[in-house]
Amino acid sequence: KKKLKISGRELAAVPEQVFGLDQLQVLEMSPERESCLRHRLELLPRDISRLKNLTLLYMDSNNLKAIPAEIGSLRHLERLTLSNNRLSSLPPEMAALQRLRSLHLANNGLAELPAPLCQLRGLTFLDLSDNKICTIPSGIRHLEKLETLLLLFNSLESLPEDICVLRNLHTLWLGNNCLRALPASFGELVNLDWGCNYCSCNFEGNPLECPPPEICSRGPEEIRDYFLSLHRT
């Protein structure tokens, strides 16, 4: 058996038999989206390390408060979904997940960008929306392959210039933060879709002063041109 989905209105533990399925590649323990249910699973057992062949692990909408260090043993993991839990930190061992491409962490209790994430150089999709993140470390520059970065509904007051090094970014959501200024090199994110497309580049809900409000009100293309003109001067 290579794919397993476990569901139940009151799921509170992972059945022990699961960890004997050493050929398992996909494990889904998220409630059905349409049912609006939340599992009561508070702990991901350390025995998760026995599932060495996992490539996809879905743990959304549980009650997880911590992720065990053994998660770092899942060296084949490519997609990990942990949105809608109660996580306030991630273990350093997550830095070992060098095949990870997609990481979902929306709607948790993260107050900062966890340091291990900056070492996941193969990451192309990162969702950190709806947390309590105040700062982005300069180490984010190491996520060279990142294409999608979602940071809506956080507490960001500033962005490091290093974020402008992420030239593969196509989608960047920064709406509903506390940003008063964007980095001077922001216009160098040349692969962003700077058209008036909400799904590609979003700044709404920030008290921006640089660029000035009159520039921001004209849309993303005007913001891009503003920064490019600064760069030329």
Tab-separated table of C-alpha atoms in Angstrom:
chain	number	residue	atom	x	y	z
A	1	LYS	CA	0.000	0.000	0.000
A	2	LYS	CA	1.544	3.292	-1.106
A	3	LYS	CA	-1.252	5.768	-0.327
A	4	LEU	CA	-3.323	5.984	2.839
A	5	LYS	CA	-6.004	8.410	3.977
A	6	ILE	CA	-7.199	8.332	7.572
A	7	SER	CA	-10.373	10.199	8.426
A	8	GLY	CA	-12.789	10.427	11.308
A	9	ARG	CA	-14.725	13.045	13.184
A	10	GLU	CA	-12.811	12.527	16.427
A	11	LEU	CA	-9.401	11.323	15.246
A	12	ALA	CA	-7.083	11.748	18.247
A	13	ALA	CA	-4.229	9.336	17.519
A	14	VAL	CA	-2.466	7.650	14.615
A	15	PRO	CA	-3.152	3.895	14.543
A	16	GLU	CA	0.074	2.005	15.309
A	17	GLN	CA	-0.399	-0.235	12.272
A	18	VAL	CA	0.304	2.739	9.997
A	19	PHE	CA	3.978	2.780	10.948
A	20	GLY	CA	4.413	-0.775	9.692
A	21	LEU	CA	3.625	0.320	6.125
A	22	ASP	CA	7.239	0.921	5.191
A	23	GLN	CA	6.429	1.370	1.482
A	24	LEU	CA	3.922	4.151	2.158
A	25	GLN	CA	4.471	7.241	-0.012
A	26	VAL	CA	1.374	9.354	0.691
A	27	LEU	CA	-0.185	9.773	4.133
A	28	GLU	CA	-3.189	12.035	4.542
A	29	MET	CA	-4.562	12.825	7.987
A	30	SER	CA	-6.468	16.031	7.260
A	31	PRO	CA	-10.247	16.289	7.670
A	32	GLU	CA	-12.381	16.601	4.578
A	33	ARG	CA	-12.340	20.270	3.582
A	34	GLU	CA	-16.031	20.370	2.819
A	35	SER	CA	-16.953	18.960	6.240
A	36	CYS	CA	-15.400	21.875	8.167
A	37	LEU	CA	-14.148	19.388	10.747
A	38	ARG	CA	-10.984	19.580	12.825
A	39	HIS	CA	-9.275	16.466	14.079
A	40	ARG	CA	-8.135	16.307	17.704
A	41	LEU	CA	-4.675	14.997	16.822
A	42	GLU	CA	-2.245	16.847	19.120
A	43	LEU	CA	0.873	14.785	18.543
A	44	LEU	CA	2.631	13.414	15.498
A	45	PRO	CA	4.264	10.245	16.885
A	46	ARG	CA	8.034	9.815	16.712
A	47	ASP	CA	7.422	6.569	14.846
A	48	ILE	CA	6.766	8.735	11.787
A	49	SER	CA	10.507	8.228	11.176
A	50	ARG	CA	9.772	4.614	10.171
A	51	LEU	CA	7.974	5.777	7.020
A	52	LYS	CA	11.190	6.412	5.119
A	53	ASN	CA	9.520	6.459	1.694
A	54	LEU	CA	6.967	9.198	2.393
A	55	THR	CA	6.878	11.880	-0.275
A	56	LEU	CA	3.591	13.582	0.707
A	57	LEU	CA	2.362	14.179	4.267
A	58	TYR	CA	-0.912	16.034	4.864
A	59	MET	CA	-1.605	17.152	8.448
A	60	ASP	CA	-3.811	20.237	7.986
A	61	SER	CA	-6.587	21.172	10.404
A	62	ASN	CA	-5.505	19.102	13.356
A	63	ASN	CA	-4.558	20.286	16.834
A	64	LEU	CA	-0.792	19.864	16.550
A	65	LYS	CA	1.269	21.893	19.012
A	66	ALA	CA	4.696	20.531	18.075
A	67	ILE	CA	6.456	18.521	15.380
A	68	PRO	CA	8.901	15.835	16.561
A	69	ALA	CA	12.590	15.953	15.635
A	70	GLU	CA	12.094	12.645	13.815
A	71	ILE	CA	10.443	14.531	10.948
A	72	GLY	CA	13.994	15.097	9.704
A	73	SER	CA	14.249	11.385	8.893
A	74	LEU	CA	11.775	11.708	6.031
A	75	ARG	CA	14.450	12.518	3.469
A	76	HIS	CA	12.166	11.814	0.480
A	77	LEU	CA	9.447	14.241	1.605
A	78	GLU	CA	8.433	16.675	-1.143
A	79	ARG	CA	5.213	18.170	0.209
A	80	LEU	CA	4.249	18.855	3.833
A	81	THR	CA	1.002	20.536	4.860
A	82	LEU	CA	0.670	21.762	8.451
A	83	SER	CA	-1.794	24.627	8.080
A	84	ASN	CA	-4.533	25.230	10.651
A	85	ASN	CA	-2.745	23.805	13.667
A	86	ARG	CA	-1.272	25.360	16.846
A	87	LEU	CA	2.413	25.341	16.013
A	88	SER	CA	4.624	28.037	17.534
A	89	SER	CA	7.950	26.601	16.368
A	90	LEU	CA	9.535	23.959	14.141
A	91	PRO	CA	12.356	21.562	15.048
A	92	PRO	CA	15.877	22.278	13.705
A	93	GLU	CA	15.864	18.799	12.158
A	94	MET	CA	13.497	20.030	9.460
A	95	ALA	CA	16.546	21.506	7.733
A	96	ALA	CA	17.362	17.933	6.639
A	97	LEU	CA	14.323	17.835	4.312
A	98	GLN	CA	16.301	18.873	1.268
A	99	ARG	CA	13.808	17.361	-1.200
A	100	LEU	CA	10.943	19.427	0.215
A	101	ARG	CA	9.361	21.616	-2.461
A	102	SER	CA	6.056	22.702	-0.915
A	103	LEU	CA	5.466	23.692	2.727
A	104	HIS	CA	2.123	24.911	4.078
A	105	LEU	CA	2.130	26.603	7.507
A	106	ALA	CA	-0.806	29.014	7.319
A	107	ASN	CA	-2.909	29.763	10.404
A	108	ASN	CA	-0.564	28.673	13.161
A	109	GLY	CA	1.082	30.610	16.011
A	110	LEU	CA	4.505	31.271	14.500
A	111	ALA	CA	5.990	34.526	15.797
A	112	GLU	CA	9.057	34.390	13.554
A	113	LEU	CA	10.227	32.703	10.413
A	114	PRO	CA	11.708	29.427	11.736
A	115	ALA	CA	15.455	29.273	11.057
A	116	PRO	CA	15.377	25.716	9.586
A	117	LEU	CA	13.250	26.961	6.705
A	118	CYS	CA	16.072	29.140	5.418
A	119	GLN	CA	18.100	25.992	4.777
A	120	LEU	CA	15.503	24.341	2.529
A	121	ARG	CA	17.132	25.418	-0.714
A	122	GLY	CA	14.855	23.365	-2.942
A	123	LEU	CA	11.667	24.991	-1.619
A	124	THR	CA	9.471	26.498	-4.354
A	125	PHE	CA	6.232	27.118	-2.384
A	126	LEU	CA	5.992	28.528	1.153
A	127	ASP	CA	2.736	29.611	2.816
A	128	LEU	CA	3.121	31.458	6.135
A	129	SER	CA	-0.137	33.388	6.000
A	130	ASP	CA	-2.134	34.153	9.134
A	131	ASN	CA	0.580	33.780	11.765
A	132	LYS	CA	2.220	36.351	14.081
A	133	ILE	CA	5.490	36.823	12.215
A	134	CYS	CA	7.142	40.194	12.898
A	135	THR	CA	10.448	39.881	11.041
A	136	ILE	CA	11.990	38.014	8.137
A	137	PRO	CA	15.645	36.966	8.667
A	138	SER	CA	18.275	37.738	6.050
A	139	GLY	CA	18.753	33.991	5.650
A	140	ILE	CA	15.689	33.939	3.408
A	141	ARG	CA	18.068	34.819	0.562
A	142	HIS	CA	19.147	31.157	0.534
A	143	LEU	CA	15.725	30.045	-0.746
A	144	GLU	CA	16.929	30.631	-4.294
A	145	LYS	CA	14.290	28.459	-5.977
A	146	LEU	CA	11.320	29.987	-4.168
A	147	GLU	CA	8.518	30.869	-6.607
A	148	THR	CA	5.588	31.504	-4.249
A	149	LEU	CA	5.798	33.246	-0.870
A	150	LEU	CA	2.564	33.966	1.011
A	151	LEU	CA	2.845	36.257	4.050
A	152	LEU	CA	-0.630	37.769	4.347
A	153	PHE	CA	-2.125	38.538	7.758
A	154	ASN	CA	1.062	38.658	9.818
A	155	SER	CA	2.694	41.445	11.869
A	156	LEU	CA	5.537	42.365	9.531
A	157	GLU	CA	6.874	45.878	10.074
A	158	SER	CA	9.703	45.645	7.553
A	159	LEU	CA	11.265	43.412	4.909
A	160	PRO	CA	14.988	42.735	4.526
A	161	GLU	CA	16.720	43.742	1.292
A	162	ASP	CA	17.622	40.068	1.001
A	163	ILE	CA	14.100	39.236	-0.105
A	164	CYS	CA	14.891	41.073	-3.344
A	165	VAL	CA	17.525	38.442	-4.156
A	166	LEU	CA	14.771	35.872	-4.724
A	167	ARG	CA	14.640	36.425	-8.471
A	168	ASN	CA	12.519	33.319	-9.100
A	169	LEU	CA	9.565	34.735	-7.148
A	170	HIS	CA	6.422	34.826	-9.266
A	171	THR	CA	3.878	35.286	-6.483
A	172	LEU	CA	4.343	37.417	-3.369
A	173	TRP	CA	1.479	38.212	-1.013
A	174	LEU	CA	2.211	40.828	1.658
A	175	GLY	CA	-1.289	42.110	2.333
A	176	ASN	CA	-2.573	42.979	5.809
A	177	ASN	CA	0.710	43.493	7.624
A	178	CYS	CA	2.246	46.595	9.260
A	179	LEU	CA	4.644	47.530	6.465
A	180	ARG	CA	5.468	51.217	6.110
A	181	ALA	CA	8.155	50.791	3.477
A	182	LEU	CA	9.296	48.263	0.906
A	183	PRO	CA	13.020	47.596	0.321
A	184	ALA	CA	14.783	49.941	-2.090
A	185	SER	CA	15.645	47.021	-4.383
A	186	PHE	CA	12.072	45.763	-4.551
A	187	GLY	CA	11.804	46.559	-8.250
A	188	GLU	CA	14.483	43.969	-8.953
A	189	LEU	CA	12.002	41.144	-8.416
A	190	VAL	CA	11.749	40.982	-12.179
A	191	ASN	CA	9.796	37.732	-12.407
A	192	LEU	CA	6.842	38.944	-10.378
A	193	ASP	CA	3.725	39.409	-12.420
A	194	TRP	CA	3.475	43.144	-11.855
A	195	GLY	CA	0.171	43.395	-13.690
A	196	CYS	CA	-2.996	44.236	-11.789
A	197	ASN	CA	-3.441	40.654	-10.702
A	198	TYR	CA	-4.349	40.157	-7.054
A	199	CYS	CA	-3.042	36.608	-7.190
A	200	SER	CA	0.488	37.649	-8.105
A	201	CYS	CA	1.479	40.655	-6.033
A	202	ASN	CA	-0.553	42.097	-3.201
A	203	PHE	CA	0.180	44.931	-0.726
A	204	GLU	CA	-3.327	45.865	0.443
A	205	GLY	CA	-3.895	46.537	4.123
A	206	ASN	CA	-0.444	47.985	4.859
A	207	PRO	CA	0.198	51.594	6.035
A	208	LEU	CA	2.782	52.098	3.276
A	209	GLU	CA	4.595	55.442	3.166
A	210	CYS	CA	7.260	54.303	0.708
A	211	PRO	CA	6.007	54.108	-1.959
A	212	PRO	CA	3.620	56.965	-1.154
A	213	PRO	CA	-0.106	56.122	-0.909
A	214	GLU	CA	-0.863	57.866	-4.206
A	215	ILE	CA	1.565	55.520	-5.974
A	216	CYS	CA	0.203	52.412	-4.262
A	217	SER	CA	-3.347	53.308	-5.197
A	218	ARG	CA	-2.452	53.067	-8.884
A	219	GLY	CA	-1.594	49.379	-8.697
A	220	PRO	CA	1.446	47.057	-8.712
A	221	GLU	CA	2.845	48.302	-12.023
A	222	GLU	CA	3.142	51.841	-10.647
A	223	ILE	CA	4.905	50.473	-7.562
A	224	ARG	CA	7.372	48.636	-9.777
A	225	ASP	CA	8.046	51.753	-11.860
A	226	TYR	CA	8.548	53.778	-8.696
A	227	PHE	CA	11.340	51.523	-7.495
A	228	LEU	CA	12.902	51.213	-10.921
A	229	SER	CA	13.092	55.024	-11.143
A	230	LEU	CA	14.809	55.114	-7.746
A	231	HIS	CA	17.334	52.566	-8.978
A	232	ARG	CA	18.112	54.599	-12.100
A	233	THR	CA	18.760	57.735	-10.063
